[in-house]
Amino acid sequence: MIERHFIQEQLKKLKLEQYLAPELRSAGFVGVDVIKTPIATRVIINVTKPGLAIGKKGKTIKNLTKELEEKFGYENPQIEVQEVKEPELNAKACVDRIVTLIERGYSWRSVVYRVMEDAIAHKAQGIEIVLRGVLAGKGNRAKHERVAKGYMKKAGEQAYLVDYAKGMAVTKIGGIGVKVRIIKPGIVFPDKRSINEILGRTEVKEEKKEAEGESKAGRVEGEEKEAEEKSKASEAEEGEKIKEEAGREKIAHEVEAKAEATKEKNVNESLSESPAEGNEKLTDAQKIVPKAKKVKKEEKNAKIGKATKEVTKEKAANEKENNLEKEGKKESNKEDKAEDYKEASESSKNIG
């Protein structure tokens, strides 16, 4: 039967928890999750202090893997140590904390109230701690003490949403039983939901559908508006660029006009005054300008001289070539005349 298989697996897990609890008590053992895969079996150990569970160079994990294979028959077990993020909201971790402190000799009242305040500080909806045993000291009767704060559920299916754990502290006087119930933040019970919220959700869904339809129409209009705005912005940018270029040209013309006016003023002042004073008032720029003109003229003349030399050289080379061609033609004519003379003389001899 399939039911028997599941029952056997759960019994196996329970035995594993009973075995690991004393082994990893110092590490704050909370629980175990076993996940079977085709390659290996993952064993996830939830602990409040993972460093103590791993040990030096993973010694404790290696020992545990061997024992899991031999005692429990797990094939290729892969142990993973997972840290409990908020131990103040875990019932098993709170029970272990209370048990260890009571066994060390601390007052149960101070321990219980400290655990309760820590849970409420971490936004727990409610917490209940129950102690039973010899709490007052040697020779006294067993007592039942209950300390609670916040909201708590104890009956019905809703009770499964409450985190529950129990343990026992063994003291010199006797055993003390500890039970802890915690409702974690984020858990919503059915009786805490209002009809207005449920109805509000349906109204919200209808409003969302209407808003989506309106948003689609609005998107189309928005895209058209954006395209128009972009075209207008581009036109405005082009107009600004043209204005900036025109302004720059105006400024350049004004600067040139001012420079020419200042030059004319300086020249007129130099002519009106005596030559000695005019020469003294000549600026460095006015002295440098004629020198620059002279240098430019000399460069132009040098370029023209080079060009004329090259042209004359080309002409001389062409004349030489023409003379050589003419001499060659004359020699060829002389040879032709000599040949004609020889032929005529030979023909005259034959006739004679």
mmCIF file of C-alpha atoms in Angstrom:
data_model
loop_
_atom_site.group_PDB
_atom_site.id
_atom_site.type_symbol
_atom_site.label_atom_id
_atom_site.label_comp_id
_atom_site.label_asym_id
_atom_site.label_seq_id
_atom_site.Cartn_x
_atom_site.Cartn_y
_atom_site.Cartn_z
ATOM 1 C CA MET A 1 0.000 0.000 0.000
ATOM 2 C CA ILE A 2 1.109 3.559 -0.746
ATOM 3 C CA GLU A 3 -0.020 4.743 2.703
ATOM 4 C CA ARG A 4 2.411 2.396 4.419
ATOM 5 C CA HIS A 5 5.281 3.773 2.349
ATOM 6 C CA PHE A 6 4.505 7.351 3.422
ATOM 7 C CA ILE A 7 4.092 6.290 7.067
ATOM 8 C CA GLN A 8 7.474 4.530 6.996
ATOM 9 C CA GLU A 9 9.134 7.604 5.490
ATOM 10 C CA GLN A 10 7.686 9.858 8.200
ATOM 11 C CA LEU A 11 8.787 7.439 10.947
ATOM 12 C CA LYS A 12 12.256 7.415 9.421
ATOM 13 C CA LYS A 13 12.320 11.216 9.481
ATOM 14 C CA LEU A 14 11.152 11.283 13.113
ATOM 15 C CA LYS A 15 13.949 8.900 14.130
ATOM 16 C CA LEU A 16 16.426 11.089 12.256
ATOM 17 C CA GLU A 17 15.232 14.178 14.178
ATOM 18 C CA GLN A 18 15.524 12.305 17.479
ATOM 19 C CA TYR A 19 19.066 11.286 16.559
ATOM 20 C CA LEU A 20 20.222 14.749 15.376
ATOM 21 C CA ALA A 21 18.661 16.742 18.262
ATOM 22 C CA PRO A 22 21.226 15.692 20.929
ATOM 23 C CA GLU A 23 24.080 15.631 18.403
ATOM 24 C CA LEU A 24 23.495 19.246 17.265
ATOM 25 C CA ARG A 25 22.031 20.705 20.455
ATOM 26 C CA SER A 26 24.884 23.172 20.892
ATOM 27 C CA ALA A 27 24.327 24.415 17.300
ATOM 28 C CA GLY A 28 20.624 25.144 17.992
ATOM 29 C CA PHE A 29 19.008 22.304 16.027
ATOM 30 C CA VAL A 30 15.483 23.186 14.860
ATOM 31 C CA GLY A 31 14.412 20.598 12.280
ATOM 32 C CA VAL A 32 15.266 18.438 9.230
ATOM 33 C CA ASP A 33 13.933 18.259 5.670
ATOM 34 C CA VAL A 34 14.667 15.219 3.483
ATOM 35 C CA ILE A 35 14.332 15.575 -0.307
ATOM 36 C CA LYS A 36 14.926 12.542 -2.519
ATOM 37 C CA THR A 37 16.318 13.002 -6.040
ATOM 38 C CA PRO A 38 17.393 10.466 -8.693
ATOM 39 C CA ILE A 39 21.072 11.276 -8.084
ATOM 40 C CA ALA A 40 21.184 11.702 -4.291
ATOM 41 C CA THR A 41 19.120 12.423 -1.152
ATOM 42 C CA ARG A 42 19.338 15.989 0.134
ATOM 43 C CA VAL A 43 19.242 16.345 3.926
ATOM 44 C CA ILE A 44 18.641 19.991 4.909
ATOM 45 C CA ILE A 45 19.435 20.679 8.579
ATOM 46 C CA ASN A 46 17.933 23.907 9.999
ATOM 47 C CA VAL A 47 20.186 25.378 12.697
ATOM 48 C CA THR A 48 20.538 28.693 14.523
ATOM 49 C CA LYS A 49 24.387 28.460 14.660
ATOM 50 C CA PRO A 50 25.653 26.934 11.391
ATOM 51 C CA GLY A 51 29.332 27.251 12.321
ATOM 52 C CA LEU A 52 29.019 24.752 15.170
ATOM 53 C CA ALA A 53 27.011 22.356 12.989
ATOM 54 C CA ILE A 54 29.681 22.281 10.257
ATOM 55 C CA GLY A 55 32.624 21.870 12.638
ATOM 56 C CA LYS A 56 36.326 22.264 11.909
ATOM 57 C CA LYS A 57 36.975 21.568 8.211
ATOM 58 C CA GLY A 58 33.518 19.914 7.954
ATOM 59 C CA LYS A 59 34.326 17.157 10.427
ATOM 60 C CA THR A 60 30.833 16.830 11.913
ATOM 61 C CA ILE A 61 29.169 16.753 8.491
ATOM 62 C CA LYS A 62 31.483 13.974 7.297
ATOM 63 C CA ASN A 63 30.680 11.899 10.392
ATOM 64 C CA LEU A 64 26.950 12.525 9.960
ATOM 65 C CA THR A 65 26.985 11.451 6.290
ATOM 66 C CA LYS A 66 28.594 8.118 7.223
ATOM 67 C CA GLU A 67 26.040 7.499 9.994
ATOM 68 C CA LEU A 68 23.114 8.422 7.712
ATOM 69 C CA GLU A 69 24.268 5.839 5.187
ATOM 70 C CA GLU A 70 24.888 3.098 7.750
ATOM 71 C CA LYS A 71 22.043 3.587 10.272
ATOM 72 C CA PHE A 72 19.216 5.088 8.179
ATOM 73 C CA GLY A 73 20.049 3.615 4.761
ATOM 74 C CA TYR A 74 20.026 6.877 2.766
ATOM 75 C CA GLU A 75 21.712 6.503 -0.630
ATOM 76 C CA ASN A 76 24.427 9.080 -1.297
ATOM 77 C CA PRO A 77 23.254 11.642 1.329
ATOM 78 C CA GLN A 78 24.142 15.292 0.703
ATOM 79 C CA ILE A 79 23.895 17.341 3.916
ATOM 80 C CA GLU A 80 23.104 21.073 3.677
ATOM 81 C CA VAL A 81 23.244 23.318 6.745
ATOM 82 C CA GLN A 82 20.679 26.124 6.586
ATOM 83 C CA GLU A 83 20.586 29.013 9.065
ATOM 84 C CA VAL A 84 17.301 30.059 10.700
ATOM 85 C CA LYS A 85 16.996 33.774 9.895
ATOM 86 C CA GLU A 86 14.767 34.769 12.859
ATOM 87 C CA PRO A 87 15.097 32.293 15.758
ATOM 88 C CA GLU A 88 12.977 34.594 17.966
ATOM 89 C CA LEU A 89 9.947 33.651 15.810
ATOM 90 C CA ASN A 90 10.681 29.893 15.755
ATOM 91 C CA ALA A 91 8.884 27.913 18.466
ATOM 92 C CA LYS A 92 11.478 25.105 18.585
ATOM 93 C CA ALA A 93 14.345 27.579 18.942
ATOM 94 C CA CYS A 94 12.482 29.410 21.756
ATOM 95 C CA VAL A 95 11.844 26.130 23.620
ATOM 96 C CA ASP A 96 15.510 25.139 23.407
ATOM 97 C CA ARG A 97 16.546 28.569 24.660
ATOM 98 C CA ILE A 98 14.192 28.382 27.669
ATOM 99 C CA VAL A 99 15.273 24.813 28.502
ATOM 100 C CA THR A 100 19.007 25.570 28.402
ATOM 101 C CA LEU A 101 18.683 28.706 30.547
ATOM 102 C CA ILE A 102 16.482 26.997 33.176
ATOM 103 C CA GLU A 103 18.929 24.069 33.357
ATOM 104 C CA ARG A 104 21.769 26.517 33.970
ATOM 105 C CA GLY A 105 19.936 27.917 37.006
ATOM 106 C CA TYR A 106 18.296 31.098 35.729
ATOM 107 C CA SER A 107 14.882 32.154 37.049
ATOM 108 C CA TRP A 108 12.107 30.794 34.852
ATOM 109 C CA ARG A 109 10.127 34.019 35.103
ATOM 110 C CA SER A 110 12.932 36.263 33.764
ATOM 111 C CA VAL A 111 13.717 33.777 30.973
ATOM 112 C CA VAL A 112 10.093 33.435 29.851
ATOM 113 C CA TYR A 113 9.391 37.165 29.809
ATOM 114 C CA ARG A 114 12.642 37.847 27.929
ATOM 115 C CA VAL A 115 11.727 35.315 25.213
ATOM 116 C CA MET A 116 8.208 36.746 24.949
ATOM 117 C CA GLU A 117 9.416 40.347 24.576
ATOM 118 C CA ASP A 118 11.945 39.326 21.893
ATOM 119 C CA ALA A 119 9.193 37.625 19.866
ATOM 120 C CA ILE A 120 6.878 40.638 20.108
ATOM 121 C CA ALA A 121 9.770 42.933 19.161
ATOM 122 C CA HIS A 122 10.158 40.893 15.929
ATOM 123 C CA LYS A 123 6.486 41.644 15.070
ATOM 124 C CA ALA A 124 4.899 38.373 16.153
ATOM 125 C CA GLN A 125 1.087 38.529 16.234
ATOM 126 C CA GLY A 126 0.899 36.499 19.431
ATOM 127 C CA ILE A 127 2.886 34.192 21.743
ATOM 128 C CA GLU A 128 1.947 31.790 24.542
ATOM 129 C CA ILE A 129 4.394 30.004 26.900
ATOM 130 C CA VAL A 130 3.191 27.326 29.308
ATOM 131 C CA LEU A 131 5.358 25.815 32.094
ATOM 132 C CA ARG A 132 4.466 22.807 34.251
ATOM 133 C CA GLY A 133 6.545 21.323 37.040
ATOM 134 C CA VAL A 134 8.298 22.179 40.296
ATOM 135 C CA LEU A 135 8.959 25.868 39.693
ATOM 136 C CA ALA A 136 9.097 27.270 43.268
ATOM 137 C CA GLY A 137 11.935 25.114 44.624
ATOM 138 C CA LYS A 138 12.610 21.915 46.572
ATOM 139 C CA GLY A 139 9.714 20.505 48.583
ATOM 140 C CA ASN A 140 7.021 22.503 46.775
ATOM 141 C CA ARG A 141 4.180 21.280 44.647
ATOM 142 C CA ALA A 142 4.174 21.269 40.866
ATOM 143 C CA LYS A 143 2.658 24.370 39.334
ATOM 144 C CA HIS A 144 1.104 25.396 36.040
ATOM 145 C CA GLU A 145 2.158 28.814 34.788
ATOM 146 C CA ARG A 146 0.938 30.469 31.581
ATOM 147 C CA VAL A 147 2.365 33.647 30.066
ATOM 148 C CA ALA A 148 0.786 35.051 26.893
ATOM 149 C CA LYS A 149 0.718 38.208 24.822
ATOM 150 C CA GLY A 150 -1.128 39.124 21.637
ATOM 151 C CA TYR A 151 -3.560 37.028 19.597
ATOM 152 C CA MET A 152 -3.694 33.186 19.744
ATOM 153 C CA LYS A 153 -5.702 30.402 18.076
ATOM 154 C CA LYS A 154 -6.058 26.976 19.721
ATOM 155 C CA ALA A 155 -9.024 25.218 18.053
ATOM 156 C CA GLY A 156 -10.062 24.204 14.539
ATOM 157 C CA GLU A 157 -8.067 23.982 11.350
ATOM 158 C CA GLN A 158 -6.733 27.475 11.979
ATOM 159 C CA ALA A 159 -4.631 26.073 14.819
ATOM 160 C CA TYR A 160 -2.363 24.432 12.201
ATOM 161 C CA LEU A 161 -1.181 27.912 11.195
ATOM 162 C CA VAL A 162 0.294 28.382 14.685
ATOM 163 C CA ASP A 163 3.947 27.361 15.188
ATOM 164 C CA TYR A 164 4.026 24.924 18.111
ATOM 165 C CA ALA A 165 6.870 23.164 19.967
ATOM 166 C CA LYS A 166 7.475 21.542 23.355
ATOM 167 C CA GLY A 167 10.414 20.388 25.449
ATOM 168 C CA MET A 168 11.535 19.452 28.948
ATOM 169 C CA ALA A 169 14.146 20.990 31.246
ATOM 170 C CA VAL A 170 15.716 18.480 33.637
ATOM 171 C CA THR A 171 16.817 20.202 36.864
ATOM 172 C CA LYS A 172 18.024 18.906 40.259
ATOM 173 C CA ILE A 173 14.553 19.385 41.730
ATOM 174 C CA GLY A 174 12.737 17.672 38.856
ATOM 175 C CA GLY A 175 11.513 18.019 35.287
ATOM 176 C CA ILE A 176 9.836 21.167 33.938
ATOM 177 C CA GLY A 177 7.716 20.914 30.808
ATOM 178 C CA VAL A 178 7.763 23.819 28.341
ATOM 179 C CA LYS A 179 5.233 24.554 25.560
ATOM 180 C CA VAL A 180 5.490 27.474 23.144
ATOM 181 C CA ARG A 181 2.979 28.716 20.563
ATOM 182 C CA ILE A 182 3.819 31.585 18.176
ATOM 183 C CA ILE A 183 1.785 33.240 15.419
ATOM 184 C CA LYS A 184 4.285 34.620 12.914
ATOM 185 C CA PRO A 185 3.789 37.951 11.116
ATOM 186 C CA GLY A 186 2.094 37.700 7.739
ATOM 187 C CA ILE A 187 -0.372 34.921 8.683
ATOM 188 C CA VAL A 188 -3.990 35.935 8.009
ATOM 189 C CA PHE A 189 -6.811 33.945 9.630
ATOM 190 C CA PRO A 190 -10.211 33.629 7.927
ATOM 191 C CA ASP A 191 -12.080 35.249 10.834
ATOM 192 C CA LYS A 192 -9.833 38.295 10.607
ATOM 193 C CA ARG A 193 -10.853 39.037 7.020
ATOM 194 C CA SER A 194 -13.675 41.520 6.487
ATOM 195 C CA ILE A 195 -16.392 41.337 3.833
ATOM 196 C CA ASN A 196 -15.508 44.832 2.717
ATOM 197 C CA GLU A 197 -12.012 43.657 1.749
ATOM 198 C CA ILE A 198 -13.395 40.766 -0.331
ATOM 199 C CA LEU A 199 -15.946 43.033 -2.016
ATOM 200 C CA GLY A 200 -13.277 45.675 -2.447
ATOM 201 C CA ARG A 201 -11.105 43.213 -4.341
ATOM 202 C CA THR A 202 -13.872 42.532 -6.893
ATOM 203 C CA GLU A 203 -14.458 46.266 -7.286
ATOM 204 C CA VAL A 204 -10.750 46.819 -7.683
ATOM 205 C CA LYS A 205 -10.601 44.174 -10.423
ATOM 206 C CA GLU A 206 -13.450 45.879 -12.332
ATOM 207 C CA GLU A 207 -11.781 49.247 -11.886
ATOM 208 C CA LYS A 208 -8.532 47.811 -13.191
ATOM 209 C CA LYS A 209 -10.238 46.518 -16.333
ATOM 210 C CA GLU A 210 -11.838 49.913 -16.959
ATOM 211 C CA ALA A 211 -8.538 51.647 -16.271
ATOM 212 C CA GLU A 212 -6.747 49.342 -18.713
ATOM 213 C CA GLY A 213 -9.257 50.200 -21.464
ATOM 214 C CA GLU A 214 -8.869 53.888 -20.759
ATOM 215 C CA SER A 215 -5.122 53.591 -20.585
ATOM 216 C CA LYS A 216 -4.976 51.979 -24.036
ATOM 217 C CA ALA A 217 -6.965 54.859 -25.547
ATOM 218 C CA GLY A 218 -4.861 57.329 -23.607
ATOM 219 C CA ARG A 219 -1.646 55.720 -24.842
ATOM 220 C CA VAL A 220 -2.641 56.243 -28.489
ATOM 221 C CA GLU A 221 -3.503 59.897 -27.814
ATOM 222 C CA GLY A 222 -0.331 60.312 -25.795
ATOM 223 C CA GLU A 223 1.822 58.882 -28.596
ATOM 224 C CA GLU A 224 0.265 61.280 -31.109
ATOM 225 C CA LYS A 225 0.830 64.211 -28.759
ATOM 226 C CA GLU A 226 4.414 63.151 -28.178
ATOM 227 C CA ALA A 227 5.050 62.974 -31.944
ATOM 228 C CA GLU A 228 3.625 66.488 -32.387
ATOM 229 C CA GLU A 229 5.649 67.835 -29.481
ATOM 230 C CA LYS A 230 8.820 66.242 -30.853
ATOM 231 C CA SER A 231 8.266 67.817 -34.304
ATOM 232 C CA LYS A 232 7.631 71.207 -32.679
ATOM 233 C CA ALA A 233 10.712 70.856 -30.522
ATOM 234 C CA SER A 234 12.860 69.942 -33.533
ATOM 235 C CA GLU A 235 11.565 72.973 -35.457
ATOM 236 C CA ALA A 236 12.233 75.233 -32.477
ATOM 237 C CA GLU A 237 15.775 73.867 -32.167
ATOM 238 C CA GLU A 238 16.452 74.518 -35.855
ATOM 239 C CA GLY A 239 15.114 78.105 -35.480
ATOM 240 C CA GLU A 240 17.346 78.676 -32.448
ATOM 241 C CA LYS A 241 20.381 77.371 -34.346
ATOM 242 C CA ILE A 242 19.674 79.736 -37.259
ATOM 243 C CA LYS A 243 19.291 82.648 -34.812
ATOM 244 C CA GLU A 244 22.566 81.750 -33.108
ATOM 245 C CA GLU A 245 24.417 81.630 -36.442
ATOM 246 C CA ALA A 246 22.965 85.016 -37.463
ATOM 247 C CA GLY A 247 23.953 86.487 -34.089
ATOM 248 C CA ARG A 248 27.493 85.161 -34.493
ATOM 249 C CA GLU A 249 27.767 86.731 -37.973
ATOM 250 C CA LYS A 250 26.528 90.069 -36.619
ATOM 251 C CA ILE A 251 29.054 89.974 -33.798
ATOM 252 C CA ALA A 252 31.863 89.154 -36.260
ATOM 253 C CA HIS A 253 30.878 92.093 -38.508
ATOM 254 C CA GLU A 254 30.731 94.449 -35.528
ATOM 255 C CA VAL A 255 34.179 93.321 -34.346
ATOM 256 C CA GLU A 256 35.641 93.862 -37.836
ATOM 257 C CA ALA A 257 34.048 97.315 -38.072
ATOM 258 C CA LYS A 258 35.420 98.282 -34.658
ATOM 259 C CA ALA A 259 38.921 97.097 -35.644
ATOM 260 C CA GLU A 260 38.836 99.120 -38.870
ATOM 261 C CA ALA A 261 37.610 102.217 -37.006
ATOM 262 C CA THR A 262 40.420 101.934 -34.453
ATOM 263 C CA LYS A 263 42.979 101.569 -37.274
ATOM 264 C CA GLU A 264 41.667 104.674 -39.029
ATOM 265 C CA LYS A 265 41.760 106.646 -35.771
ATOM 266 C CA ASN A 266 45.369 105.623 -35.138
ATOM 267 C CA VAL A 267 46.383 106.586 -38.699
ATOM 268 C CA ASN A 268 44.658 109.992 -38.474
ATOM 269 C CA GLU A 269 46.281 110.721 -35.119
ATOM 270 C CA SER A 270 49.700 109.778 -36.470
ATOM 271 C CA LEU A 271 49.232 112.119 -39.487
ATOM 272 C CA SER A 272 47.998 115.045 -37.376
ATOM 273 C CA GLU A 273 50.902 114.868 -34.924
ATOM 274 C CA SER A 274 54.586 115.387 -35.667
ATOM 275 C CA PRO A 275 56.451 112.524 -37.383
ATOM 276 C CA ALA A 276 58.588 111.917 -34.305
ATOM 277 C CA GLU A 277 55.576 111.635 -31.986
ATOM 278 C CA GLY A 278 53.718 109.539 -34.572
ATOM 279 C CA ASN A 279 56.607 107.125 -34.812
ATOM 280 C CA GLU A 280 56.715 106.872 -31.032
ATOM 281 C CA LYS A 281 52.974 106.110 -30.836
ATOM 282 C CA LEU A 282 53.015 103.404 -33.518
ATOM 283 C CA THR A 283 51.929 100.146 -32.017
ATOM 284 C CA ASP A 284 53.795 96.861 -32.319
ATOM 285 C CA ALA A 285 51.117 95.514 -34.644
ATOM 286 C CA GLN A 286 51.506 98.489 -37.041
ATOM 287 C CA LYS A 287 55.284 97.954 -37.129
ATOM 288 C CA ILE A 288 54.950 94.237 -37.790
ATOM 289 C CA VAL A 289 52.394 94.572 -40.670
ATOM 290 C CA PRO A 290 54.814 96.137 -43.284
ATOM 291 C CA LYS A 291 57.456 93.555 -42.411
ATOM 292 C CA ALA A 292 54.958 90.750 -42.982
ATOM 293 C CA LYS A 293 53.964 92.305 -46.339
ATOM 294 C CA LYS A 294 57.614 92.438 -47.413
ATOM 295 C CA VAL A 295 58.123 88.806 -46.452
ATOM 296 C CA LYS A 296 55.031 87.775 -48.428
ATOM 297 C CA LYS A 297 56.241 89.710 -51.506
ATOM 298 C CA GLU A 298 59.671 88.068 -51.310
ATOM 299 C CA GLU A 299 58.055 84.623 -51.075
ATOM 300 C CA LYS A 300 55.868 85.379 -54.105
ATOM 301 C CA ASN A 301 58.870 86.610 -56.116
ATOM 302 C CA ALA A 302 60.838 83.488 -55.183
ATOM 303 C CA LYS A 303 57.970 81.265 -56.324
ATOM 304 C CA ILE A 304 57.646 83.210 -59.603
ATOM 305 C CA GLY A 305 61.438 82.928 -60.202
ATOM 306 C CA LYS A 306 61.316 79.159 -59.655
ATOM 307 C CA ALA A 307 58.394 78.823 -62.038
ATOM 308 C CA THR A 308 60.144 80.886 -64.768
ATOM 309 C CA LYS A 309 63.324 78.808 -64.410
ATOM 310 C CA GLU A 310 61.384 75.604 -64.847
ATOM 311 C CA VAL A 311 59.576 77.001 -67.904
ATOM 312 C CA THR A 312 62.881 78.085 -69.529
ATOM 313 C CA LYS A 313 64.374 74.654 -68.889
ATOM 314 C CA GLU A 314 61.407 72.969 -70.538
ATOM 315 C CA LYS A 315 61.657 75.310 -73.549
ATOM 316 C CA ALA A 316 65.404 74.592 -73.962
ATOM 317 C CA ALA A 317 64.803 70.855 -73.822
ATOM 318 C CA ASN A 318 62.074 71.102 -76.462
ATOM 319 C CA GLU A 319 64.367 73.184 -78.787
ATOM 320 C CA LYS A 320 67.124 70.581 -78.476
ATOM 321 C CA GLU A 321 64.751 67.825 -79.439
ATOM 322 C CA ASN A 322 63.529 69.808 -82.468
ATOM 323 C CA ASN A 323 67.120 70.483 -83.650
ATOM 324 C CA LEU A 324 68.002 66.812 -83.369
ATOM 325 C CA GLU A 325 64.941 65.865 -85.433
ATOM 326 C CA LYS A 326 65.859 68.411 -88.124
ATOM 327 C CA GLU A 327 69.475 67.141 -88.373
ATOM 328 C CA GLY A 328 68.216 63.570 -88.699
ATOM 329 C CA LYS A 329 65.898 64.587 -91.543
ATOM 330 C CA LYS A 330 68.754 66.354 -93.395
ATOM 331 C CA GLU A 331 71.020 63.310 -93.184
ATOM 332 C CA SER A 332 68.236 61.054 -94.457
ATOM 333 C CA ASN A 333 67.730 63.406 -97.463
ATOM 334 C CA LYS A 334 71.443 63.366 -98.313
ATOM 335 C CA GLU A 335 71.493 59.559 -98.297
ATOM 336 C CA ASP A 336 68.461 59.434 -100.583
ATOM 337 C CA LYS A 337 70.103 61.849 -103.062
ATOM 338 C CA ALA A 338 73.338 59.782 -103.090
ATOM 339 C CA GLU A 339 71.411 56.621 -103.857
ATOM 340 C CA ASP A 340 69.518 58.326 -106.665
ATOM 341 C CA TYR A 341 72.793 59.582 -108.164
ATOM 342 C CA LYS A 342 74.293 56.075 -108.059
ATOM 343 C CA GLU A 343 71.283 54.596 -109.795
ATOM 344 C CA ALA A 344 71.369 57.269 -112.494
ATOM 345 C CA SER A 345 75.083 56.688 -113.142
ATOM 346 C CA GLU A 346 74.603 52.937 -113.404
ATOM 347 C CA SER A 347 71.713 53.311 -115.808
ATOM 348 C CA SER A 348 73.796 55.648 -118.037
ATOM 349 C CA LYS A 349 76.624 53.109 -118.175
ATOM 350 C CA ASN A 350 74.282 50.339 -119.208
ATOM 351 C CA ILE A 351 72.877 52.491 -121.989
ATOM 352 C CA GLY A 352 76.378 53.221 -123.294
#
